[in-house]
């Protein structure tokens, strides 16, 4: 089985080749340094979630496509267990379980995300038209939308335009777990 680092390296190099982009062009489009992109392609670096988002946005592809291969179009029931697929990219304070990776025919990806106590991440805007749907399933968290932090507790949800700056944080003493459905407009 391929590790996340190996998959990420192959995916990044494959996208660059497909688009005919040099490392310089990829760095300009993603806002990630040429050196860092080279390290990722060689499997020498484990990028943070924020860096992965920058790369996905720059290449105009889904975030989940860097975590695991895009599944074949689903014609049958698909059963996934978050405990079996949960990962902690770059050892930072967010755990990621790609419950349903992006499929073009469906137009969205669904994650279970866990914010460890004290974790905060502010995200740059995603591609135009991208929306996020956050549903808290355990604990409490705060969501930065339109320049203001909103407290969300268990069972609360918020939808917002993710093509603007936004963020996530957990100021509490317990992990906060939520589902995040990210919808991409048809290209």
Short mmCIF file of N, CA and C in Angstrom, two decimals:
data_model
loop_
_atom_site.label_atom_id
_atom_site.label_comp_id
_atom_site.label_asym_id
_atom_site.label_seq_id
_atom_site.Cartn_x
_atom_site.Cartn_y
_atom_site.Cartn_z
N UNK A 1 0.83 -1.18 0.00
CA UNK A 1 0.00 0.00 0.00
C UNK A 1 0.89 1.25 0.00
N UNK A 2 0.53 2.24 -0.77
CA UNK A 2 1.28 3.46 -0.92
C UNK A 2 1.06 4.39 0.28
N UNK A 3 2.14 5.00 0.78
CA UNK A 3 1.99 5.94 1.88
C UNK A 3 1.45 7.26 1.34
N UNK A 4 0.96 8.11 2.25
CA UNK A 4 0.45 9.41 1.85
C UNK A 4 1.55 10.23 1.18
N UNK A 5 2.77 10.15 1.73
CA UNK A 5 3.90 10.90 1.18
C UNK A 5 4.22 10.46 -0.25
N UNK A 6 4.20 9.15 -0.49
CA UNK A 6 4.45 8.63 -1.85
C UNK A 6 3.35 9.06 -2.81
N UNK A 7 2.10 8.96 -2.37
CA UNK A 7 0.99 9.36 -3.22
C UNK A 7 1.07 10.85 -3.54
N UNK A 8 1.36 11.67 -2.53
CA UNK A 8 1.47 13.11 -2.72
C UNK A 8 2.58 13.44 -3.72
N UNK A 9 3.73 12.79 -3.58
CA UNK A 9 4.86 13.03 -4.48
C UNK A 9 4.48 12.70 -5.92
N UNK A 10 3.85 11.55 -6.12
CA UNK A 10 3.44 11.15 -7.48
C UNK A 10 2.37 12.06 -8.04
N UNK A 11 1.42 12.44 -7.21
CA UNK A 11 0.32 13.30 -7.66
C UNK A 11 0.83 14.67 -8.08
N UNK A 12 1.71 15.26 -7.27
CA UNK A 12 2.25 16.58 -7.58
C UNK A 12 3.08 16.55 -8.87
N UNK A 13 3.94 15.59 -8.98
CA UNK A 13 4.77 15.48 -10.20
C UNK A 13 3.89 15.20 -11.42
N UNK A 14 2.89 14.34 -11.26
CA UNK A 14 1.98 14.03 -12.36
C UNK A 14 1.20 15.25 -12.84
N UNK A 15 0.71 16.05 -11.90
CA UNK A 15 -0.02 17.27 -12.27
C UNK A 15 0.89 18.25 -13.00
N UNK A 16 2.11 18.41 -12.50
CA UNK A 16 3.04 19.33 -13.16
C UNK A 16 3.33 18.87 -14.58
N UNK A 17 3.54 17.58 -14.75
CA UNK A 17 3.81 17.02 -16.08
C UNK A 17 2.61 17.21 -17.00
N UNK A 18 1.42 16.89 -16.48
CA UNK A 18 0.18 17.01 -17.26
C UNK A 18 -0.04 18.45 -17.74
N UNK A 19 0.27 19.42 -16.88
CA UNK A 19 0.07 20.82 -17.23
C UNK A 19 1.27 21.45 -17.94
N UNK A 20 2.38 20.72 -17.96
CA UNK A 20 3.59 21.26 -18.57
C UNK A 20 4.22 22.37 -17.74
N UNK A 21 4.03 22.32 -16.43
CA UNK A 21 4.54 23.36 -15.54
C UNK A 21 5.93 23.00 -15.03
N UNK A 22 6.83 23.96 -15.02
CA UNK A 22 8.11 23.80 -14.35
C UNK A 22 7.87 24.01 -12.85
N UNK A 23 8.90 23.75 -12.04
CA UNK A 23 8.77 24.03 -10.61
C UNK A 23 8.57 25.52 -10.37
N UNK A 24 9.19 26.35 -11.21
CA UNK A 24 9.02 27.80 -11.07
C UNK A 24 7.56 28.20 -11.28
N UNK A 25 6.92 27.66 -12.32
CA UNK A 25 5.52 27.98 -12.59
C UNK A 25 4.64 27.46 -11.46
N UNK A 26 4.88 26.23 -11.01
CA UNK A 26 4.10 25.65 -9.92
C UNK A 26 4.23 26.50 -8.66
N UNK A 27 5.44 26.98 -8.38
CA UNK A 27 5.65 27.83 -7.20
C UNK A 27 4.86 29.13 -7.33
N UNK A 28 4.89 29.72 -8.50
CA UNK A 28 4.15 30.98 -8.72
C UNK A 28 2.65 30.77 -8.57
N UNK A 29 2.12 29.68 -9.12
CA UNK A 29 0.68 29.42 -9.08
C UNK A 29 0.16 29.02 -7.69
N UNK A 30 1.01 28.36 -6.90
CA UNK A 30 0.57 27.85 -5.60
C UNK A 30 0.96 28.73 -4.43
N UNK A 31 1.98 29.55 -4.60
CA UNK A 31 2.50 30.33 -3.48
C UNK A 31 3.36 29.51 -2.55
N UNK A 32 3.77 28.31 -2.99
CA UNK A 32 4.65 27.43 -2.22
C UNK A 32 6.02 27.47 -2.91
N UNK A 33 7.08 27.58 -2.14
CA UNK A 33 8.41 27.75 -2.72
C UNK A 33 8.79 26.58 -3.62
N UNK A 34 9.63 26.89 -4.59
CA UNK A 34 10.16 25.89 -5.52
C UNK A 34 10.90 24.80 -4.73
N UNK A 35 11.67 25.21 -3.73
CA UNK A 35 12.41 24.24 -2.91
C UNK A 35 11.47 23.28 -2.19
N UNK A 36 10.40 23.82 -1.60
CA UNK A 36 9.44 22.97 -0.88
C UNK A 36 8.74 22.01 -1.85
N UNK A 37 8.31 22.51 -3.02
CA UNK A 37 7.66 21.64 -4.00
C UNK A 37 8.60 20.51 -4.42
N UNK A 38 9.87 20.83 -4.63
CA UNK A 38 10.85 19.81 -5.00
C UNK A 38 11.00 18.77 -3.90
N UNK A 39 11.05 19.21 -2.64
CA UNK A 39 11.17 18.28 -1.52
C UNK A 39 9.95 17.37 -1.43
N UNK A 40 8.77 17.93 -1.67
CA UNK A 40 7.55 17.12 -1.63
C UNK A 40 7.57 16.08 -2.75
N UNK A 41 7.97 16.50 -3.95
CA UNK A 41 8.03 15.56 -5.08
C UNK A 41 9.03 14.43 -4.85
N UNK A 42 10.08 14.70 -4.10
CA UNK A 42 11.09 13.67 -3.80
C UNK A 42 10.73 12.87 -2.55
N UNK A 43 9.60 13.21 -1.91
CA UNK A 43 9.19 12.50 -0.69
C UNK A 43 10.04 12.86 0.51
N UNK A 44 10.71 14.02 0.47
CA UNK A 44 11.60 14.43 1.56
C UNK A 44 10.91 15.34 2.57
N UNK A 45 9.70 15.79 2.27
CA UNK A 45 9.00 16.71 3.15
C UNK A 45 7.55 16.29 3.32
N UNK A 46 7.06 16.46 4.54
CA UNK A 46 5.66 16.18 4.84
C UNK A 46 4.98 17.52 5.05
N UNK A 47 4.27 18.03 4.05
CA UNK A 47 3.69 19.37 4.14
C UNK A 47 2.53 19.45 5.13
N UNK A 48 2.34 20.66 5.64
CA UNK A 48 1.22 20.92 6.54
C UNK A 48 -0.09 20.93 5.74
N UNK A 49 -1.19 20.90 6.45
CA UNK A 49 -2.51 20.99 5.80
C UNK A 49 -2.61 22.30 5.03
N UNK A 50 -2.11 23.40 5.62
CA UNK A 50 -2.17 24.70 4.96
C UNK A 50 -1.39 24.67 3.63
N UNK A 51 -0.23 24.04 3.62
CA UNK A 51 0.56 23.94 2.39
C UNK A 51 -0.15 23.08 1.36
N UNK A 52 -0.75 21.98 1.80
CA UNK A 52 -1.50 21.13 0.86
C UNK A 52 -2.66 21.90 0.23
N UNK A 53 -3.34 22.73 1.03
CA UNK A 53 -4.44 23.52 0.49
C UNK A 53 -3.94 24.51 -0.55
N UNK A 54 -2.79 25.14 -0.28
CA UNK A 54 -2.22 26.08 -1.24
C UNK A 54 -1.91 25.38 -2.57
N UNK A 55 -1.35 24.19 -2.47
CA UNK A 55 -1.00 23.43 -3.67
C UNK A 55 -2.27 23.05 -4.43
N UNK A 56 -3.27 22.52 -3.71
CA UNK A 56 -4.52 22.11 -4.36
C UNK A 56 -5.20 23.31 -5.04
N UNK A 57 -5.23 24.44 -4.36
CA UNK A 57 -5.85 25.64 -4.93
C UNK A 57 -5.08 26.12 -6.15
N UNK A 58 -3.76 26.13 -6.07
CA UNK A 58 -2.95 26.57 -7.20
C UNK A 58 -3.10 25.70 -8.43
N UNK A 59 -3.25 24.40 -8.21
CA UNK A 59 -3.44 23.47 -9.33
C UNK A 59 -4.91 23.32 -9.72
N UNK A 60 -5.81 23.95 -8.93
CA UNK A 60 -7.24 23.90 -9.18
C UNK A 60 -7.78 22.46 -9.16
N UNK A 61 -7.37 21.74 -8.12
CA UNK A 61 -7.83 20.37 -7.91
C UNK A 61 -8.31 20.23 -6.47
N UNK A 62 -8.96 19.13 -6.15
CA UNK A 62 -9.48 18.92 -4.80
C UNK A 62 -8.35 18.63 -3.82
N UNK A 63 -8.58 18.99 -2.57
CA UNK A 63 -7.63 18.73 -1.49
C UNK A 63 -7.43 17.23 -1.31
N UNK A 64 -8.54 16.47 -1.33
CA UNK A 64 -8.45 15.03 -1.06
C UNK A 64 -7.63 14.29 -2.10
N UNK A 65 -7.48 14.85 -3.30
CA UNK A 65 -6.70 14.15 -4.34
C UNK A 65 -5.23 14.06 -3.96
N UNK A 66 -4.77 14.87 -2.99
CA UNK A 66 -3.39 14.78 -2.52
C UNK A 66 -3.24 13.82 -1.35
N UNK A 67 -4.36 13.40 -0.76
CA UNK A 67 -4.31 12.49 0.37
C UNK A 67 -4.43 11.04 -0.09
N UNK A 68 -5.32 10.80 -1.06
CA UNK A 68 -5.47 9.45 -1.60
C UNK A 68 -6.00 9.53 -3.02
N UNK A 69 -5.85 8.45 -3.74
CA UNK A 69 -6.27 8.42 -5.15
C UNK A 69 -7.77 8.66 -5.27
N UNK A 70 -8.16 9.35 -6.33
CA UNK A 70 -9.58 9.57 -6.62
C UNK A 70 -10.21 8.21 -6.90
N UNK A 71 -11.29 7.89 -6.22
CA UNK A 71 -11.91 6.57 -6.42
C UNK A 71 -12.55 6.46 -7.80
N UNK A 72 -12.72 5.23 -8.21
CA UNK A 72 -13.46 4.98 -9.44
C UNK A 72 -14.89 5.45 -9.20
N UNK A 73 -15.59 5.87 -10.26
CA UNK A 73 -16.98 6.29 -10.05
C UNK A 73 -17.77 5.21 -9.30
N UNK A 74 -18.44 5.66 -8.25
CA UNK A 74 -19.16 4.73 -7.38
C UNK A 74 -20.49 4.34 -7.99
N UNK A 75 -20.66 3.07 -8.17
CA UNK A 75 -21.92 2.54 -8.66
C UNK A 75 -22.57 1.64 -7.61
N UNK A 76 -21.79 1.38 -6.57
CA UNK A 76 -22.27 0.54 -5.49
C UNK A 76 -22.06 1.26 -4.16
N UNK A 77 -22.54 0.66 -3.12
CA UNK A 77 -22.39 1.23 -1.78
C UNK A 77 -20.91 1.26 -1.41
N UNK A 78 -20.49 2.37 -0.79
CA UNK A 78 -19.11 2.51 -0.33
C UNK A 78 -19.15 2.70 1.18
N UNK A 79 -18.43 1.84 1.90
CA UNK A 79 -18.40 1.89 3.36
C UNK A 79 -17.01 2.32 3.79
N UNK A 80 -16.91 3.40 4.60
CA UNK A 80 -15.62 3.91 5.07
C UNK A 80 -15.70 4.04 6.59
N UNK A 81 -14.59 3.81 7.27
CA UNK A 81 -14.52 3.92 8.72
C UNK A 81 -13.45 4.96 9.05
N UNK A 82 -13.87 6.07 9.64
CA UNK A 82 -12.95 7.18 9.93
C UNK A 82 -11.74 6.73 10.75
N UNK A 83 -11.95 5.87 11.75
CA UNK A 83 -10.84 5.42 12.59
C UNK A 83 -9.76 4.69 11.79
N UNK A 84 -10.12 4.11 10.66
CA UNK A 84 -9.16 3.36 9.85
C UNK A 84 -8.41 4.23 8.85
N UNK A 85 -8.93 5.42 8.54
CA UNK A 85 -8.31 6.25 7.51
C UNK A 85 -7.83 7.60 8.04
N UNK A 86 -7.99 7.85 9.32
CA UNK A 86 -7.61 9.13 9.92
C UNK A 86 -6.09 9.27 9.88
N UNK A 87 -5.62 10.47 9.47
CA UNK A 87 -4.20 10.77 9.37
C UNK A 87 -3.92 12.10 10.03
N UNK A 88 -2.65 12.34 10.34
CA UNK A 88 -2.23 13.61 10.93
C UNK A 88 -1.11 14.18 10.08
N UNK A 89 -1.45 14.90 8.98
CA UNK A 89 -0.41 15.45 8.11
C UNK A 89 0.57 16.33 8.87
N UNK A 90 1.85 16.11 8.62
CA UNK A 90 2.95 16.90 9.19
C UNK A 90 2.94 16.95 10.71
N UNK A 91 2.21 16.04 11.36
CA UNK A 91 2.20 15.99 12.81
C UNK A 91 1.58 17.21 13.47
N UNK A 92 0.82 18.01 12.70
CA UNK A 92 0.23 19.20 13.29
C UNK A 92 -1.07 18.85 14.03
N UNK A 93 -1.73 19.86 14.57
CA UNK A 93 -2.87 19.65 15.45
C UNK A 93 -4.20 19.39 14.79
N UNK A 94 -4.22 18.89 13.56
CA UNK A 94 -5.47 18.55 12.89
C UNK A 94 -5.37 17.12 12.36
N UNK A 95 -6.37 16.30 12.67
CA UNK A 95 -6.46 14.95 12.14
C UNK A 95 -7.44 14.96 10.98
N UNK A 96 -7.11 14.25 9.91
CA UNK A 96 -7.90 14.27 8.68
C UNK A 96 -8.30 12.86 8.29
N UNK A 97 -9.61 12.65 8.09
CA UNK A 97 -10.13 11.38 7.57
C UNK A 97 -10.94 11.70 6.32
N UNK A 98 -10.40 11.40 5.13
CA UNK A 98 -11.14 11.67 3.89
C UNK A 98 -12.24 10.62 3.68
N UNK A 99 -13.42 10.85 4.27
CA UNK A 99 -14.49 9.86 4.20
C UNK A 99 -14.90 9.56 2.77
N UNK A 100 -15.12 10.60 1.99
CA UNK A 100 -15.45 10.43 0.58
C UNK A 100 -14.62 11.40 -0.24
N UNK A 101 -13.50 10.93 -0.82
CA UNK A 101 -12.67 11.81 -1.65
C UNK A 101 -13.47 12.36 -2.82
N UNK A 102 -12.97 13.44 -3.36
CA UNK A 102 -13.63 14.12 -4.47
C UNK A 102 -13.84 13.19 -5.66
N UNK A 103 -15.03 13.26 -6.21
CA UNK A 103 -15.38 12.58 -7.47
C UNK A 103 -16.01 13.64 -8.36
N UNK A 104 -15.48 13.84 -9.57
CA UNK A 104 -16.01 14.89 -10.44
C UNK A 104 -17.52 14.79 -10.70
N UNK A 105 -18.03 13.59 -10.82
CA UNK A 105 -19.45 13.43 -11.13
C UNK A 105 -20.33 13.91 -9.97
N UNK A 106 -19.81 13.85 -8.75
CA UNK A 106 -20.57 14.26 -7.57
C UNK A 106 -20.29 15.73 -7.22
N UNK A 107 -19.05 16.17 -7.39
CA UNK A 107 -18.70 17.57 -7.19
C UNK A 107 -18.33 17.98 -5.77
N UNK A 108 -18.16 17.01 -4.87
CA UNK A 108 -17.76 17.36 -3.50
C UNK A 108 -16.86 16.31 -2.92
N UNK A 109 -16.24 16.68 -1.79
CA UNK A 109 -15.49 15.74 -0.96
C UNK A 109 -15.96 15.93 0.47
N UNK A 110 -15.92 14.86 1.26
CA UNK A 110 -16.38 14.92 2.64
C UNK A 110 -15.28 14.41 3.56
N UNK A 111 -14.94 15.24 4.55
CA UNK A 111 -13.92 14.89 5.53
C UNK A 111 -14.52 14.82 6.92
N UNK A 112 -13.91 14.00 7.76
CA UNK A 112 -14.08 14.12 9.20
C UNK A 112 -12.78 14.74 9.67
N UNK A 113 -12.86 15.91 10.31
CA UNK A 113 -11.67 16.61 10.79
C UNK A 113 -11.73 16.71 12.30
N UNK A 114 -10.57 16.58 12.94
CA UNK A 114 -10.46 16.72 14.38
C UNK A 114 -9.45 17.81 14.67
N UNK A 115 -9.88 18.82 15.43
CA UNK A 115 -8.99 19.88 15.89
C UNK A 115 -8.56 19.55 17.30
N UNK A 116 -7.27 19.38 17.51
CA UNK A 116 -6.77 19.11 18.85
C UNK A 116 -6.81 20.41 19.66
N UNK A 117 -6.84 20.32 21.01
CA UNK A 117 -6.91 21.52 21.83
C UNK A 117 -5.79 22.50 21.49
N UNK A 118 -6.16 23.78 21.35
CA UNK A 118 -5.21 24.83 21.06
C UNK A 118 -4.88 25.02 19.60
N UNK A 119 -5.41 24.17 18.72
CA UNK A 119 -5.08 24.27 17.30
C UNK A 119 -5.86 25.40 16.64
N UNK A 120 -5.17 26.15 15.77
CA UNK A 120 -5.81 27.20 14.98
C UNK A 120 -5.17 27.22 13.60
N UNK A 121 -6.01 27.34 12.58
CA UNK A 121 -5.52 27.47 11.22
C UNK A 121 -6.40 28.44 10.46
N UNK A 122 -5.76 29.43 9.86
CA UNK A 122 -6.48 30.35 8.99
C UNK A 122 -6.14 29.96 7.57
N UNK A 123 -7.16 29.83 6.75
CA UNK A 123 -7.01 29.34 5.38
C UNK A 123 -7.14 30.48 4.38
N UNK A 124 -6.32 30.41 3.36
CA UNK A 124 -6.45 31.35 2.26
C UNK A 124 -7.67 30.95 1.43
N UNK A 125 -8.18 31.85 0.63
CA UNK A 125 -9.34 31.52 -0.20
C UNK A 125 -9.07 30.34 -1.14
N UNK A 126 -10.07 29.51 -1.31
CA UNK A 126 -10.00 28.42 -2.28
C UNK A 126 -10.42 28.97 -3.64
N UNK A 127 -10.51 28.12 -4.62
CA UNK A 127 -10.88 28.55 -5.98
C UNK A 127 -12.26 29.20 -5.97
N UNK A 128 -12.53 30.09 -6.93
CA UNK A 128 -13.84 30.75 -6.99
C UNK A 128 -15.00 29.74 -7.02
N UNK A 129 -16.02 30.04 -6.22
CA UNK A 129 -17.22 29.21 -6.19
C UNK A 129 -17.20 28.05 -5.22
N UNK A 130 -16.06 27.77 -4.57
CA UNK A 130 -15.98 26.66 -3.62
C UNK A 130 -16.75 27.04 -2.35
N UNK A 131 -17.58 26.12 -1.85
CA UNK A 131 -18.29 26.33 -0.60
C UNK A 131 -17.94 25.21 0.38
N UNK A 132 -18.01 25.53 1.66
CA UNK A 132 -17.78 24.53 2.70
C UNK A 132 -19.02 24.45 3.58
N UNK A 133 -19.28 23.24 4.06
CA UNK A 133 -20.40 22.97 4.97
C UNK A 133 -19.78 22.27 6.18
N UNK A 134 -19.79 22.92 7.33
CA UNK A 134 -19.18 22.40 8.55
C UNK A 134 -20.27 21.99 9.51
N UNK A 135 -20.19 20.73 10.00
CA UNK A 135 -21.16 20.20 10.95
C UNK A 135 -20.38 19.63 12.14
N UNK A 136 -20.52 20.22 13.32
CA UNK A 136 -19.80 19.76 14.51
C UNK A 136 -20.47 18.50 15.03
N UNK A 137 -19.66 17.46 15.25
CA UNK A 137 -20.21 16.19 15.74
C UNK A 137 -19.74 15.84 17.15
N UNK A 138 -18.72 16.57 17.65
CA UNK A 138 -18.26 16.37 19.03
C UNK A 138 -17.44 17.57 19.46
N UNK A 139 -17.72 18.07 20.65
CA UNK A 139 -16.95 19.17 21.19
C UNK A 139 -17.42 20.53 20.69
N UNK A 140 -16.54 21.51 20.85
CA UNK A 140 -16.82 22.88 20.42
C UNK A 140 -15.64 23.40 19.63
N UNK A 141 -15.92 24.26 18.66
CA UNK A 141 -14.87 24.87 17.85
C UNK A 141 -15.31 26.27 17.47
N UNK A 142 -14.42 26.99 16.84
CA UNK A 142 -14.77 28.30 16.29
C UNK A 142 -14.39 28.31 14.82
N UNK A 143 -15.23 28.99 14.05
CA UNK A 143 -15.06 29.08 12.60
C UNK A 143 -14.95 30.55 12.23
N UNK A 144 -13.91 30.90 11.49
CA UNK A 144 -13.70 32.27 11.04
C UNK A 144 -14.36 32.43 9.67
N UNK A 145 -15.41 33.24 9.63
CA UNK A 145 -16.16 33.49 8.40
C UNK A 145 -16.42 34.99 8.33
N UNK A 146 -16.14 35.57 7.18
CA UNK A 146 -16.35 37.00 6.94
C UNK A 146 -15.70 37.86 8.03
N UNK A 147 -14.48 37.46 8.44
CA UNK A 147 -13.71 38.26 9.38
C UNK A 147 -14.11 38.14 10.83
N UNK A 148 -15.04 37.22 11.16
CA UNK A 148 -15.53 37.09 12.53
C UNK A 148 -15.52 35.63 12.95
N UNK A 149 -15.07 35.36 14.18
CA UNK A 149 -15.08 34.00 14.72
C UNK A 149 -16.48 33.67 15.25
N UNK A 150 -16.99 32.49 14.85
CA UNK A 150 -18.32 32.01 15.29
C UNK A 150 -18.12 30.73 16.09
N UNK A 151 -18.68 30.69 17.30
CA UNK A 151 -18.59 29.48 18.11
C UNK A 151 -19.64 28.49 17.67
N UNK A 152 -19.22 27.24 17.46
CA UNK A 152 -20.14 26.16 17.07
C UNK A 152 -19.98 25.01 18.04
N UNK A 153 -21.11 24.50 18.54
CA UNK A 153 -21.10 23.35 19.43
C UNK A 153 -21.63 22.12 18.74
N UNK A 154 -21.63 21.03 19.47
CA UNK A 154 -22.11 19.75 18.96
C UNK A 154 -23.49 19.90 18.32
N UNK A 155 -23.62 19.45 17.09
CA UNK A 155 -24.89 19.50 16.38
C UNK A 155 -25.13 20.79 15.61
N UNK A 156 -24.26 21.77 15.75
CA UNK A 156 -24.42 23.02 15.00
C UNK A 156 -23.69 22.94 13.67
N UNK A 157 -24.18 23.70 12.69
CA UNK A 157 -23.62 23.65 11.34
C UNK A 157 -23.55 25.05 10.75
N UNK A 158 -22.63 25.22 9.79
CA UNK A 158 -22.51 26.49 9.09
C UNK A 158 -22.03 26.22 7.67
N UNK A 159 -22.65 26.90 6.71
CA UNK A 159 -22.21 26.85 5.32
C UNK A 159 -21.65 28.22 4.98
N UNK A 160 -20.55 28.25 4.21
CA UNK A 160 -19.96 29.54 3.87
C UNK A 160 -19.19 29.44 2.55
N UNK A 161 -18.97 30.60 1.96
CA UNK A 161 -18.17 30.70 0.73
C UNK A 161 -16.70 30.54 1.11
N UNK A 162 -16.07 29.48 0.64
CA UNK A 162 -14.68 29.20 0.99
C UNK A 162 -13.70 29.84 0.02
N UNK A 163 -14.23 30.65 -0.91
CA UNK A 163 -13.33 31.36 -1.82
C UNK A 163 -12.95 32.72 -1.23
N UNK A 164 -13.07 32.81 0.10
CA UNK A 164 -12.65 33.97 0.87
C UNK A 164 -11.83 33.46 2.05
N UNK A 165 -11.04 34.32 2.68
CA UNK A 165 -10.29 33.85 3.86
C UNK A 165 -11.25 33.29 4.91
N UNK A 166 -10.83 32.21 5.57
CA UNK A 166 -11.63 31.58 6.61
C UNK A 166 -10.68 30.81 7.53
N UNK A 167 -11.20 30.30 8.64
CA UNK A 167 -10.33 29.58 9.55
C UNK A 167 -11.08 28.71 10.53
N UNK A 168 -10.30 27.90 11.26
CA UNK A 168 -10.83 26.95 12.22
C UNK A 168 -9.96 27.00 13.46
N UNK A 169 -10.58 26.93 14.65
CA UNK A 169 -9.76 26.85 15.85
C UNK A 169 -10.51 26.13 16.96
N UNK A 170 -9.72 25.60 17.88
CA UNK A 170 -10.25 24.94 19.06
C UNK A 170 -9.53 25.54 20.27
N UNK A 171 -10.23 26.40 20.98
CA UNK A 171 -9.66 27.03 22.17
C UNK A 171 -9.93 26.21 23.42
N UNK A 172 -10.67 25.11 23.29
CA UNK A 172 -11.04 24.30 24.44
C UNK A 172 -9.96 23.33 24.87
N UNK A 173 -10.30 22.50 25.86
CA UNK A 173 -9.37 21.52 26.41
C UNK A 173 -9.61 20.11 25.86
N UNK A 174 -10.68 19.95 25.06
CA UNK A 174 -11.01 18.66 24.46
C UNK A 174 -10.94 18.77 22.93
N UNK A 175 -10.66 17.67 22.24
CA UNK A 175 -10.68 17.72 20.77
C UNK A 175 -12.07 18.11 20.26
N UNK A 176 -12.10 18.77 19.14
CA UNK A 176 -13.36 19.12 18.46
C UNK A 176 -13.38 18.36 17.14
N UNK A 177 -14.46 17.64 16.89
CA UNK A 177 -14.55 16.83 15.67
C UNK A 177 -15.72 17.35 14.84
N UNK A 178 -15.51 17.44 13.52
CA UNK A 178 -16.57 17.91 12.65
C UNK A 178 -16.46 17.30 11.28
N UNK A 179 -17.58 17.30 10.58
CA UNK A 179 -17.61 16.91 9.18
C UNK A 179 -17.49 18.18 8.35
N UNK A 180 -16.73 18.09 7.27
CA UNK A 180 -16.56 19.23 6.38
C UNK A 180 -16.82 18.74 4.97
N UNK A 181 -17.94 19.18 4.40
CA UNK A 181 -18.28 18.86 3.02
C UNK A 181 -17.84 20.05 2.18
N UNK A 182 -16.95 19.81 1.24
CA UNK A 182 -16.43 20.88 0.39
C UNK A 182 -16.96 20.66 -1.03
N UNK A 183 -17.71 21.64 -1.52
CA UNK A 183 -18.31 21.54 -2.85
C UNK A 183 -17.54 22.41 -3.83
N UNK A 184 -17.20 21.81 -4.96
CA UNK A 184 -16.49 22.50 -6.02
C UNK A 184 -17.45 22.74 -7.17
N UNK A 185 -17.49 23.96 -7.71
CA UNK A 185 -18.40 24.22 -8.83
C UNK A 185 -17.94 23.46 -10.07
N UNK A 186 -18.86 23.15 -10.99
CA UNK A 186 -18.44 22.46 -12.22
C UNK A 186 -17.39 23.29 -12.95
N UNK A 187 -16.37 22.60 -13.49
CA UNK A 187 -15.31 23.34 -14.17
C UNK A 187 -15.57 23.47 -15.65
#
